[in-house]
mmCIF file of C-alpha atoms in Angstrom:
data_model
loop_
_atom_site.group_PDB
_atom_site.id
_atom_site.type_symbol
_atom_site.label_atom_id
_atom_site.label_comp_id
_atom_site.label_asym_id
_atom_site.label_seq_id
_atom_site.Cartn_x
_atom_site.Cartn_y
_atom_site.Cartn_z
ATOM 1 C CA MET A 1 119.083 100.749 157.427
ATOM 2 C CA ALA A 2 117.207 101.948 160.460
ATOM 3 C CA GLN A 3 114.218 99.832 159.594
ATOM 4 C CA ASP A 4 116.185 96.646 159.911
ATOM 5 C CA VAL A 5 116.614 97.086 163.663
ATOM 6 C CA ALA A 6 112.991 98.032 164.254
ATOM 7 C CA PRO A 7 110.887 95.504 166.229
ATOM 8 C CA ALA A 8 109.014 92.895 164.225
ATOM 9 C CA SER A 9 105.597 94.433 164.906
ATOM 10 C CA THR A 10 106.440 97.672 163.165
ATOM 11 C CA LEU A 11 108.613 96.004 160.575
ATOM 12 C CA THR A 12 105.835 94.958 158.231
ATOM 13 C CA PRO A 13 103.973 98.265 158.070
ATOM 14 C CA ALA A 14 107.271 100.089 157.679
ATOM 15 C CA ARG A 15 108.272 97.864 154.835
ATOM 16 C CA ARG A 16 104.883 98.239 153.212
ATOM 17 C CA SER A 17 105.048 102.004 153.390
ATOM 18 C CA SER A 18 108.631 102.043 152.142
ATOM 19 C CA ARG A 19 107.543 99.924 149.187
ATOM 20 C CA ARG A 20 104.816 102.403 148.439
ATOM 21 C CA VAL A 21 107.289 105.249 148.559
ATOM 22 C CA ARG A 22 109.748 103.384 146.387
ATOM 23 C CA LYS A 23 107.294 102.898 143.521
ATOM 24 C CA PRO A 24 105.481 106.156 142.849
ATOM 25 C CA GLY A 25 103.888 104.580 139.781
ATOM 26 C CA GLN A 26 101.742 102.504 142.123
ATOM 27 C CA THR A 27 99.925 105.535 143.410
ATOM 28 C CA LEU A 28 99.956 107.425 140.157
ATOM 29 C CA ALA A 29 98.750 104.637 137.899
ATOM 30 C CA PRO A 30 95.637 103.702 139.945
ATOM 31 C CA LEU A 31 94.726 107.358 140.196
ATOM 32 C CA LEU A 32 95.128 107.650 136.467
ATOM 33 C CA PHE A 33 92.953 104.634 135.847
ATOM 34 C CA ILE A 34 90.247 105.737 138.254
ATOM 35 C CA THR A 35 90.197 109.217 136.726
ATOM 36 C CA VAL A 36 88.451 107.886 133.647
ATOM 37 C CA ALA A 37 85.643 106.396 135.709
ATOM 38 C CA VAL A 38 85.373 109.457 137.936
ATOM 39 C CA VAL A 39 85.229 111.839 134.973
ATOM 40 C CA LEU A 40 82.588 109.741 133.217
ATOM 41 C CA PHE A 41 80.612 109.382 136.454
ATOM 42 C CA VAL A 42 80.680 113.101 137.143
ATOM 43 C CA LEU A 43 79.998 114.060 133.542
ATOM 44 C CA PHE A 44 77.154 111.674 132.810
ATOM 45 C CA PHE A 45 75.655 110.852 136.192
ATOM 46 C CA LEU A 46 76.462 113.379 138.870
ATOM 47 C CA GLY A 47 76.192 116.325 136.480
ATOM 48 C CA PRO A 48 72.752 115.610 135.036
ATOM 49 C CA GLY A 49 71.583 114.353 138.431
ATOM 50 C CA SER A 50 72.455 117.542 140.254
ATOM 51 C CA LEU A 51 71.127 119.563 137.321
ATOM 52 C CA GLY A 52 67.819 117.710 137.755
ATOM 53 C CA LEU A 53 67.876 118.380 141.481
ATOM 54 C CA TYR A 54 68.505 122.050 140.745
ATOM 55 C CA TYR A 55 65.720 122.185 138.141
ATOM 56 C CA SER A 56 63.326 120.631 140.632
ATOM 57 C CA LEU A 57 63.818 123.727 142.771
ATOM 58 C CA THR A 58 63.080 126.105 139.903
ATOM 59 C CA ASP A 59 60.225 126.903 137.537
ATOM 60 C CA TYR A 60 62.290 126.015 134.451
ATOM 61 C CA THR A 61 60.186 125.506 131.318
ATOM 62 C CA GLY A 62 62.894 124.583 128.825
ATOM 63 C CA VAL A 63 63.338 128.113 127.510
ATOM 64 C CA GLY A 64 64.586 131.188 129.277
ATOM 65 C CA ASP A 65 66.349 131.245 132.619
ATOM 66 C CA PRO A 66 65.208 129.011 135.450
ATOM 67 C CA GLU A 67 63.995 130.984 138.431
ATOM 68 C CA PHE A 68 64.648 129.595 141.874
ATOM 69 C CA ILE A 69 61.386 128.923 143.697
ATOM 70 C CA GLY A 70 62.563 126.709 146.543
ATOM 71 C CA MET A 71 60.332 123.836 147.575
ATOM 72 C CA ASP A 72 57.262 125.097 145.704
ATOM 73 C CA ASN A 73 57.344 122.227 143.209
ATOM 74 C CA TYR A 74 57.407 119.699 146.013
ATOM 75 C CA THR A 75 54.596 121.261 148.010
ATOM 76 C CA LYS A 76 52.509 121.419 144.823
ATOM 77 C CA LEU A 77 53.444 117.819 144.080
ATOM 78 C CA PHE A 78 52.197 116.473 147.390
ATOM 79 C CA GLY A 79 48.820 118.045 146.766
ATOM 80 C CA ASP A 80 48.647 116.807 143.183
ATOM 81 C CA GLU A 81 45.952 114.215 142.635
ATOM 82 C CA GLN A 82 47.344 113.056 139.300
ATOM 83 C CA PHE A 83 50.653 112.363 141.011
ATOM 84 C CA TYR A 84 49.039 110.137 143.615
ATOM 85 C CA SER A 85 46.944 108.306 141.039
ATOM 86 C CA SER A 86 49.981 107.627 138.837
ATOM 87 C CA LEU A 87 51.947 106.551 141.894
ATOM 88 C CA SER A 88 49.267 104.125 143.057
ATOM 89 C CA ARG A 89 48.856 102.792 139.517
ATOM 90 C CA THR A 90 52.617 102.269 139.291
ATOM 91 C CA VAL A 91 52.617 100.407 142.597
ATOM 92 C CA LEU A 92 49.668 98.279 141.459
ATOM 93 C CA TYR A 93 51.410 97.482 138.183
ATOM 94 C CA THR A 94 54.620 96.546 139.989
ATOM 95 C CA VAL A 95 52.849 94.394 142.576
ATOM 96 C CA LEU A 96 51.027 92.484 139.838
ATOM 97 C CA ALA A 97 53.725 92.355 137.193
ATOM 98 C CA VAL A 98 56.748 91.307 139.241
ATOM 99 C CA PRO A 99 55.298 88.045 140.672
ATOM 100 C CA ILE A 100 53.785 87.069 137.305
ATOM 101 C CA HIS A 101 57.048 87.822 135.603
ATOM 102 C CA TYR A 102 58.975 85.835 138.210
ATOM 103 C CA VAL A 103 56.749 82.759 138.052
ATOM 104 C CA VAL A 104 56.618 82.715 134.240
ATOM 105 C CA ALA A 105 60.364 83.118 133.848
ATOM 106 C CA LEU A 106 61.186 80.554 136.538
ATOM 107 C CA GLY A 107 58.703 78.047 135.119
ATOM 108 C CA ILE A 108 60.088 78.414 131.625
ATOM 109 C CA SER A 109 63.657 78.107 132.906
ATOM 110 C CA LEU A 110 62.797 74.921 134.790
ATOM 111 C CA LEU A 111 61.223 73.455 131.670
ATOM 112 C CA LEU A 112 64.237 74.473 129.600
ATOM 113 C CA THR A 113 66.746 72.941 132.022
ATOM 114 C CA SER A 114 64.745 69.803 132.709
ATOM 115 C CA ALA A 115 66.094 66.675 131.083
ATOM 116 C CA ALA A 116 62.550 65.438 130.597
ATOM 117 C CA THR A 117 61.548 67.886 127.884
ATOM 118 C CA ARG A 118 62.325 68.001 124.190
ATOM 119 C CA PHE A 119 62.679 70.937 121.760
ATOM 120 C CA ARG A 120 64.591 72.838 124.409
ATOM 121 C CA THR A 121 66.985 74.594 122.038
ATOM 122 C CA VAL A 122 64.347 75.841 119.640
ATOM 123 C CA SER A 123 62.136 76.891 122.560
ATOM 124 C CA ARG A 124 64.963 78.870 124.085
ATOM 125 C CA VAL A 125 65.406 80.734 120.807
ATOM 126 C CA ILE A 126 61.689 81.517 120.723
ATOM 127 C CA PHE A 127 61.668 82.712 124.329
ATOM 128 C CA PHE A 128 64.659 84.903 123.664
ATOM 129 C CA LEU A 129 63.303 86.589 120.525
ATOM 130 C CA PRO A 130 61.039 89.129 122.317
ATOM 131 C CA TRP A 131 64.133 90.483 124.048
ATOM 132 C CA LEU A 132 65.503 91.491 120.654
ATOM 133 C CA ILE A 133 62.434 93.607 119.936
ATOM 134 C CA SER A 134 62.377 97.223 120.988
ATOM 135 C CA PRO A 135 59.912 98.000 123.825
ATOM 136 C CA ILE A 136 58.134 100.416 121.491
ATOM 137 C CA VAL A 137 57.528 97.611 119.007
ATOM 138 C CA VAL A 138 56.420 95.279 121.810
ATOM 139 C CA GLY A 139 53.803 97.865 122.671
ATOM 140 C CA VAL A 140 52.691 98.158 119.049
ATOM 141 C CA ILE A 141 52.422 94.372 118.623
ATOM 142 C CA TRP A 142 50.220 93.958 121.674
ATOM 143 C CA ARG A 143 48.183 97.014 120.894
ATOM 144 C CA TRP A 144 47.448 95.374 117.564
ATOM 145 C CA ILE A 145 46.526 92.036 119.082
ATOM 146 C CA PHE A 146 44.328 93.532 121.806
ATOM 147 C CA GLY A 147 42.717 96.146 119.578
ATOM 148 C CA GLU A 148 39.025 96.611 120.303
ATOM 149 C CA ASN A 149 37.668 96.560 116.765
ATOM 150 C CA PHE A 150 40.190 94.726 114.644
ATOM 151 C CA GLY A 151 42.244 93.053 117.363
ATOM 152 C CA LEU A 152 42.918 89.374 117.178
ATOM 153 C CA VAL A 153 41.844 88.561 120.731
ATOM 154 C CA ASN A 154 38.442 90.164 120.372
ATOM 155 C CA TYR A 155 37.999 88.478 117.003
ATOM 156 C CA VAL A 156 38.714 85.064 118.515
ATOM 157 C CA LEU A 157 36.345 85.845 121.401
ATOM 158 C CA SER A 158 33.584 86.750 118.968
ATOM 159 C CA LEU A 159 34.213 83.541 117.016
ATOM 160 C CA LEU A 160 33.738 81.599 120.247
ATOM 161 C CA ASN A 161 30.516 83.520 120.913
ATOM 162 C CA LEU A 162 32.050 85.122 123.972
ATOM 163 C CA PRO A 163 31.525 88.800 124.750
ATOM 164 C CA THR A 164 34.311 90.959 123.379
ATOM 165 C CA GLN A 165 36.262 92.886 125.962
ATOM 166 C CA GLN A 166 37.092 96.565 126.084
ATOM 167 C CA TRP A 167 40.851 96.141 126.176
ATOM 168 C CA GLU A 168 41.430 99.814 125.489
ATOM 169 C CA THR A 169 38.617 101.638 127.237
ATOM 170 C CA ASN A 170 38.480 99.620 130.477
ATOM 171 C CA GLY A 171 41.298 100.768 132.716
ATOM 172 C CA ASP A 172 41.808 97.446 134.505
ATOM 173 C CA LEU A 173 41.806 95.410 131.304
ATOM 174 C CA ALA A 174 44.209 97.903 129.759
ATOM 175 C CA LEU A 175 46.525 97.356 132.727
ATOM 176 C CA ALA A 176 46.214 93.597 132.249
ATOM 177 C CA VAL A 177 47.295 94.020 128.632
ATOM 178 C CA VAL A 178 50.264 96.059 129.797
ATOM 179 C CA ILE A 179 51.206 93.294 132.225
ATOM 180 C CA ILE A 180 50.930 90.630 129.512
ATOM 181 C CA ALA A 181 53.023 92.668 127.105
ATOM 182 C CA GLY A 182 55.586 93.433 129.777
ATOM 183 C CA SER A 183 55.934 89.784 130.755
ATOM 184 C CA TRP A 184 56.231 88.772 127.130
ATOM 185 C CA GLY A 185 58.924 91.334 126.457
ATOM 186 C CA GLY A 186 60.886 90.924 129.670
ATOM 187 C CA THR A 187 60.866 87.188 130.319
ATOM 188 C CA ALA A 188 63.880 86.486 128.111
ATOM 189 C CA PHE A 189 66.401 88.286 130.281
ATOM 190 C CA THR A 190 65.065 86.879 133.553
ATOM 191 C CA MET A 191 65.001 83.450 131.955
ATOM 192 C CA LEU A 192 68.690 83.738 131.086
ATOM 193 C CA LEU A 193 69.529 84.614 134.684
ATOM 194 C CA PHE A 194 67.505 81.681 135.998
ATOM 195 C CA ILE A 195 68.901 79.205 133.480
ATOM 196 C CA ALA A 196 72.458 80.172 134.391
ATOM 197 C CA ALA A 197 71.653 79.861 138.102
ATOM 198 C CA ILE A 198 69.896 76.511 137.726
ATOM 199 C CA ARG A 199 72.835 75.169 135.726
ATOM 200 C CA ASN A 200 75.143 76.216 138.546
ATOM 201 C CA ILE A 201 73.358 74.045 141.104
ATOM 202 C CA PRO A 202 75.562 70.969 141.540
ATOM 203 C CA LYS A 203 73.949 67.940 139.930
ATOM 204 C CA SER A 204 74.942 65.792 142.891
ATOM 205 C CA TYR A 205 72.414 67.572 145.138
ATOM 206 C CA MET A 206 69.566 66.728 142.822
ATOM 207 C CA GLU A 207 70.787 63.182 142.294
ATOM 208 C CA ALA A 208 71.198 62.583 146.012
ATOM 209 C CA ALA A 209 67.686 63.860 146.666
ATOM 210 C CA GLU A 210 66.418 61.708 143.851
ATOM 211 C CA LEU A 211 68.042 58.598 145.320
ATOM 212 C CA ASP A 212 66.560 59.462 148.688
ATOM 213 C CA GLY A 213 63.165 59.410 147.033
ATOM 214 C CA ALA A 214 62.382 63.121 146.957
ATOM 215 C CA SER A 215 59.588 63.966 144.573
ATOM 216 C CA GLY A 216 59.979 66.545 141.840
ATOM 217 C CA ALA A 217 58.158 69.155 143.900
ATOM 218 C CA GLN A 218 60.271 68.383 146.977
ATOM 219 C CA ARG A 219 63.461 68.683 144.962
ATOM 220 C CA PHE A 220 62.324 72.021 143.581
ATOM 221 C CA PHE A 221 61.167 73.549 146.862
ATOM 222 C CA SER A 222 63.929 72.152 149.086
ATOM 223 C CA ILE A 223 66.954 72.354 146.793
ATOM 224 C CA GLN A 224 66.509 74.470 143.718
ATOM 225 C CA LEU A 225 64.429 77.305 145.119
ATOM 226 C CA PRO A 226 66.633 77.938 148.195
ATOM 227 C CA LEU A 227 69.775 77.791 146.067
ATOM 228 C CA LEU A 228 68.212 80.212 143.608
ATOM 229 C CA ARG A 229 67.702 82.763 146.364
ATOM 230 C CA PRO A 230 70.462 85.186 145.258
ATOM 231 C CA THR A 231 69.177 85.063 141.698
ATOM 232 C CA SER A 232 65.577 85.433 142.844
ATOM 233 C CA PHE A 233 66.548 88.434 144.882
ATOM 234 C CA MET A 234 68.258 90.043 141.916
ATOM 235 C CA VAL A 235 65.365 89.229 139.585
ATOM 236 C CA ILE A 236 62.808 90.706 141.970
ATOM 237 C CA LEU A 237 64.904 93.802 142.600
ATOM 238 C CA LEU A 238 65.560 94.416 138.903
ATOM 239 C CA GLY A 239 61.948 93.600 138.085
ATOM 240 C CA THR A 240 60.605 96.029 140.682
ATOM 241 C CA LEU A 241 62.863 98.853 139.558
ATOM 242 C CA GLY A 242 62.154 98.073 135.905
ATOM 243 C CA SER A 243 58.387 97.994 136.413
ATOM 244 C CA MET A 244 58.392 101.276 138.278
ATOM 245 C CA LYS A 245 60.368 102.854 135.456
ATOM 246 C CA GLU A 246 58.356 101.250 132.653
ATOM 247 C CA PHE A 247 57.746 103.793 129.927
ATOM 248 C CA ALA A 248 58.391 103.092 126.260
ATOM 249 C CA MET A 249 56.270 99.949 126.072
ATOM 250 C CA ILE A 250 53.243 101.563 127.762
ATOM 251 C CA GLN A 251 53.615 104.728 125.745
ATOM 252 C CA SER A 252 53.255 102.826 122.488
ATOM 253 C CA LEU A 253 50.786 100.274 123.856
ATOM 254 C CA ASN A 254 48.047 102.583 125.105
ATOM 255 C CA GLY A 255 49.738 105.818 126.114
ATOM 256 C CA GLY A 256 48.649 105.321 129.717
ATOM 257 C CA GLY A 257 45.082 105.156 128.551
ATOM 258 C CA PRO A 258 42.199 105.138 128.782
ATOM 259 C CA GLY A 259 42.671 108.841 129.435
ATOM 260 C CA THR A 260 45.246 109.113 132.167
ATOM 261 C CA GLU A 261 43.972 106.152 134.160
ATOM 262 C CA ASN A 262 47.002 103.920 133.653
ATOM 263 C CA MET A 263 49.550 106.659 133.496
ATOM 264 C CA LEU A 264 52.602 105.444 135.363
ATOM 265 C CA MET A 265 55.205 107.607 137.042
ATOM 266 C CA VAL A 266 57.665 107.978 134.196
ATOM 267 C CA GLN A 267 54.860 108.795 131.790
ATOM 268 C CA TYR A 268 53.620 111.450 134.144
ATOM 269 C CA ILE A 269 57.137 112.866 134.233
ATOM 270 C CA TYR A 270 57.292 112.755 130.445
ATOM 271 C CA GLN A 271 53.937 114.444 130.073
ATOM 272 C CA THR A 272 54.565 117.250 132.526
ATOM 273 C CA GLY A 273 58.163 117.734 131.429
ATOM 274 C CA PHE A 274 58.023 117.505 127.677
ATOM 275 C CA GLN A 275 54.406 117.988 126.687
ATOM 276 C CA ARG A 276 53.500 120.708 129.160
ATOM 277 C CA ALA A 277 57.107 121.986 129.188
ATOM 278 C CA ASN A 278 57.062 122.066 132.962
ATOM 279 C CA ILE A 279 60.584 120.786 133.430
ATOM 280 C CA GLY A 280 61.015 122.060 136.964
ATOM 281 C CA TYR A 281 57.926 120.219 138.139
ATOM 282 C CA ALA A 282 58.833 117.066 136.201
ATOM 283 C CA SER A 283 62.283 117.123 137.798
ATOM 284 C CA ALA A 284 60.637 117.232 141.203
ATOM 285 C CA VAL A 285 58.561 114.166 140.316
ATOM 286 C CA SER A 286 61.732 112.418 139.097
ATOM 287 C CA MET A 287 63.459 113.143 142.381
ATOM 288 C CA VAL A 288 60.533 111.702 144.324
ATOM 289 C CA LEU A 289 60.546 108.632 142.084
ATOM 290 C CA MET A 290 64.288 108.225 142.640
ATOM 291 C CA VAL A 291 63.862 108.430 146.413
ATOM 292 C CA ILE A 292 61.080 105.823 146.210
ATOM 293 C CA LEU A 293 63.270 103.507 144.145
ATOM 294 C CA ILE A 294 66.201 103.929 146.515
ATOM 295 C CA VAL A 295 63.949 103.085 149.469
ATOM 296 C CA VAL A 296 62.589 100.030 147.623
ATOM 297 C CA ALA A 297 66.105 98.847 146.803
ATOM 298 C CA LEU A 298 67.292 99.363 150.394
ATOM 299 C CA ILE A 299 64.319 97.502 151.843
ATOM 300 C CA GLN A 300 64.863 94.610 149.470
ATOM 301 C CA MET A 301 68.577 94.471 150.226
ATOM 302 C CA ARG A 302 67.899 94.413 153.953
ATOM 303 C CA PHE A 303 65.350 91.671 153.363
ATOM 304 C CA ASP A 304 67.887 89.668 151.398
ATOM 305 C CA ARG A 305 70.531 89.987 154.081
ATOM 306 C CA ARG A 306 68.145 88.867 156.802
ATOM 307 C CA GLU A 307 67.140 85.869 154.714
ATOM 308 C CA ASP A 308 70.792 84.959 154.305
ATOM 309 C CA LEU A 309 71.380 84.869 158.034
ATOM 310 C CA ALA A 310 68.322 82.757 158.703
ATOM 311 C CA MET B 1 77.939 41.174 139.748
ATOM 312 C CA THR B 2 76.439 42.357 136.505
ATOM 313 C CA THR B 3 73.150 40.650 137.210
ATOM 314 C CA SER B 4 72.887 42.186 140.651
ATOM 315 C CA SER B 5 73.532 45.701 139.357
ATOM 316 C CA ALA B 6 71.129 45.092 136.509
ATOM 317 C CA GLY B 7 68.548 43.881 138.991
ATOM 318 C CA ARG B 8 69.069 46.909 141.174
ATOM 319 C CA ARG B 9 68.640 49.119 138.127
ATOM 320 C CA THR B 10 65.351 47.527 137.179
ATOM 321 C CA SER B 11 64.063 47.964 140.688
ATOM 322 C CA HIS B 12 64.697 51.683 140.307
ATOM 323 C CA SER B 13 63.940 51.785 136.644
ATOM 324 C CA ARG B 14 60.481 53.244 136.992
ATOM 325 C CA SER B 15 61.584 56.362 138.836
ATOM 326 C CA PHE B 16 64.685 56.729 136.665
ATOM 327 C CA ALA B 17 62.731 56.357 133.465
ATOM 328 C CA ARG B 18 60.463 59.170 134.512
ATOM 329 C CA VAL B 19 63.413 61.461 135.125
ATOM 330 C CA ARG B 20 65.810 60.418 132.396
ATOM 331 C CA GLY B 21 63.221 59.824 129.723
ATOM 332 C CA VAL B 22 60.976 62.304 128.025
ATOM 333 C CA ASN B 23 57.977 63.532 129.935
ATOM 334 C CA ILE B 24 55.329 64.093 127.329
ATOM 335 C CA TRP B 25 53.278 66.481 129.506
ATOM 336 C CA LEU B 26 56.196 68.725 130.335
ATOM 337 C CA THR B 27 57.199 68.776 126.685
ATOM 338 C CA ALA B 28 53.640 69.613 125.676
ATOM 339 C CA LEU B 29 53.590 72.415 128.248
ATOM 340 C CA LEU B 30 56.888 73.770 126.931
ATOM 341 C CA VAL B 31 55.692 73.654 123.338
ATOM 342 C CA LEU B 32 52.422 75.347 124.310
ATOM 343 C CA ILE B 33 54.173 78.204 126.102
ATOM 344 C CA ALA B 34 56.669 78.544 123.266
ATOM 345 C CA ALA B 35 53.795 78.731 120.786
ATOM 346 C CA LEU B 36 52.142 81.430 122.902
ATOM 347 C CA PHE B 37 55.391 83.368 122.904
ATOM 348 C CA ALA B 38 56.011 82.914 119.211
ATOM 349 C CA PHE B 39 52.508 83.747 118.084
ATOM 350 C CA PRO B 40 52.548 87.558 118.506
ATOM 351 C CA MET B 41 55.734 87.763 116.469
ATOM 352 C CA LEU B 42 54.367 85.433 113.812
ATOM 353 C CA TRP B 43 51.154 87.415 113.657
ATOM 354 C CA PHE B 44 53.091 90.614 113.276
ATOM 355 C CA LEU B 45 55.352 89.130 110.627
ATOM 356 C CA LEU B 46 52.454 87.816 108.563
ATOM 357 C CA SER B 47 50.507 91.043 109.015
ATOM 358 C CA SER B 48 53.453 92.866 107.500
ATOM 359 C CA PHE B 49 52.689 91.172 104.192
ATOM 360 C CA LYS B 50 49.020 92.144 104.227
ATOM 361 C CA PRO B 51 47.782 95.081 102.216
ATOM 362 C CA GLY B 52 46.459 97.875 104.414
ATOM 363 C CA SER B 53 42.816 97.172 103.671
ATOM 364 C CA GLU B 54 43.126 93.590 104.817
ATOM 365 C CA LEU B 55 44.361 94.667 108.246
ATOM 366 C CA PHE B 56 41.024 96.294 108.974
ATOM 367 C CA SER B 57 38.624 93.787 107.474
ATOM 368 C CA LEU B 58 36.796 91.032 109.282
ATOM 369 C CA PRO B 59 37.209 88.104 109.327
ATOM 370 C CA LEU B 60 40.826 88.286 110.327
ATOM 371 C CA THR B 61 43.061 85.659 108.782
ATOM 372 C CA LEU B 62 46.437 84.410 109.904
ATOM 373 C CA PHE B 63 47.875 84.330 106.398
ATOM 374 C CA PRO B 64 47.368 87.270 104.045
ATOM 375 C CA GLU B 65 44.915 86.610 101.217
ATOM 376 C CA THR B 66 47.040 88.653 98.892
ATOM 377 C CA TRP B 67 50.717 88.799 99.695
ATOM 378 C CA THR B 68 52.268 92.195 99.287
ATOM 379 C CA THR B 69 55.678 93.581 100.038
ATOM 380 C CA SER B 70 54.542 97.164 99.568
ATOM 381 C CA GLY B 71 55.100 97.771 103.264
ATOM 382 C CA TYR B 72 58.719 96.787 102.879
ATOM 383 C CA SER B 73 59.325 98.742 99.694
ATOM 384 C CA THR B 74 57.840 101.845 101.339
ATOM 385 C CA ALA B 75 60.012 101.333 104.372
#
């Protein structure tokens, strides 16, 4: 064969290419396998996504033919006060909810992995149960507990001779209830991530630090927390994206109330799209939300990479 | 040999006992948080056995005064 006399440097690539030529199944089979993913991706992600992008450039109302109106939806959007108020409320909710969520889940995970606590198994079951409940039901449960007239919390407050709070008609308190309900419903998943990550930290690190006389706080801040960084990053990223897309729980909890004060982005999209049948406009809001989420994710990824190098 | 290792262990025993043994405060904290997490579900579960009128009558009680499964039979 001619390849046999070729110099050594070209021998390997030649052989590799000849192997590829010899087995056509090796190019056909991967293509075949990837086709499934590509078809599903195009059908269920790219298709609806580009349809949404197209709708955002039209005045589509759900019936009739969409008429192309260019960037009108977007120019209207950037002058829309309700859009800015829902955006700022979403940001506020995310900024408050994500750290609370993080601290609660990490604290619970530490307690559940600590050898110094008892009832860990039964506690883990209890902490996991809210994850099995639909977000709609989570909203209903907390709406019930924080009801203004027959809610449990106000009843307990009145028993203690404390002033009852307007959990439904005060916008800030209503947001606090949303944050409580969200943390209650979402802790389970974050807790699982943290527990798995804490278990993966080699015991020898902790034991060595212990023998060197490190206190519990030192061991946590110098060993566990730095080693949990990848998990923390993922938890914060998922938590941020999840909070900004929060919908079902709020919808059943207080419907963005009082009024539209706590209406978050997705609810605004839902209201304009499905209640006012303004699908073109709602699609434009969705596109803006998607761009915001992409930017948030990119910033956080860059942040994570920089932290890794440090 | 055994006495020396035993002696070394007792010298460290205080710090080890705190780590290896049960910390009552941490356990209490865990139980408290677990109770806080369990309570909404418990409240909801017990409320499901209350007749409708009892849901909207003060004083609120944890356990239904009259147990009913009418909610379940309707559902």
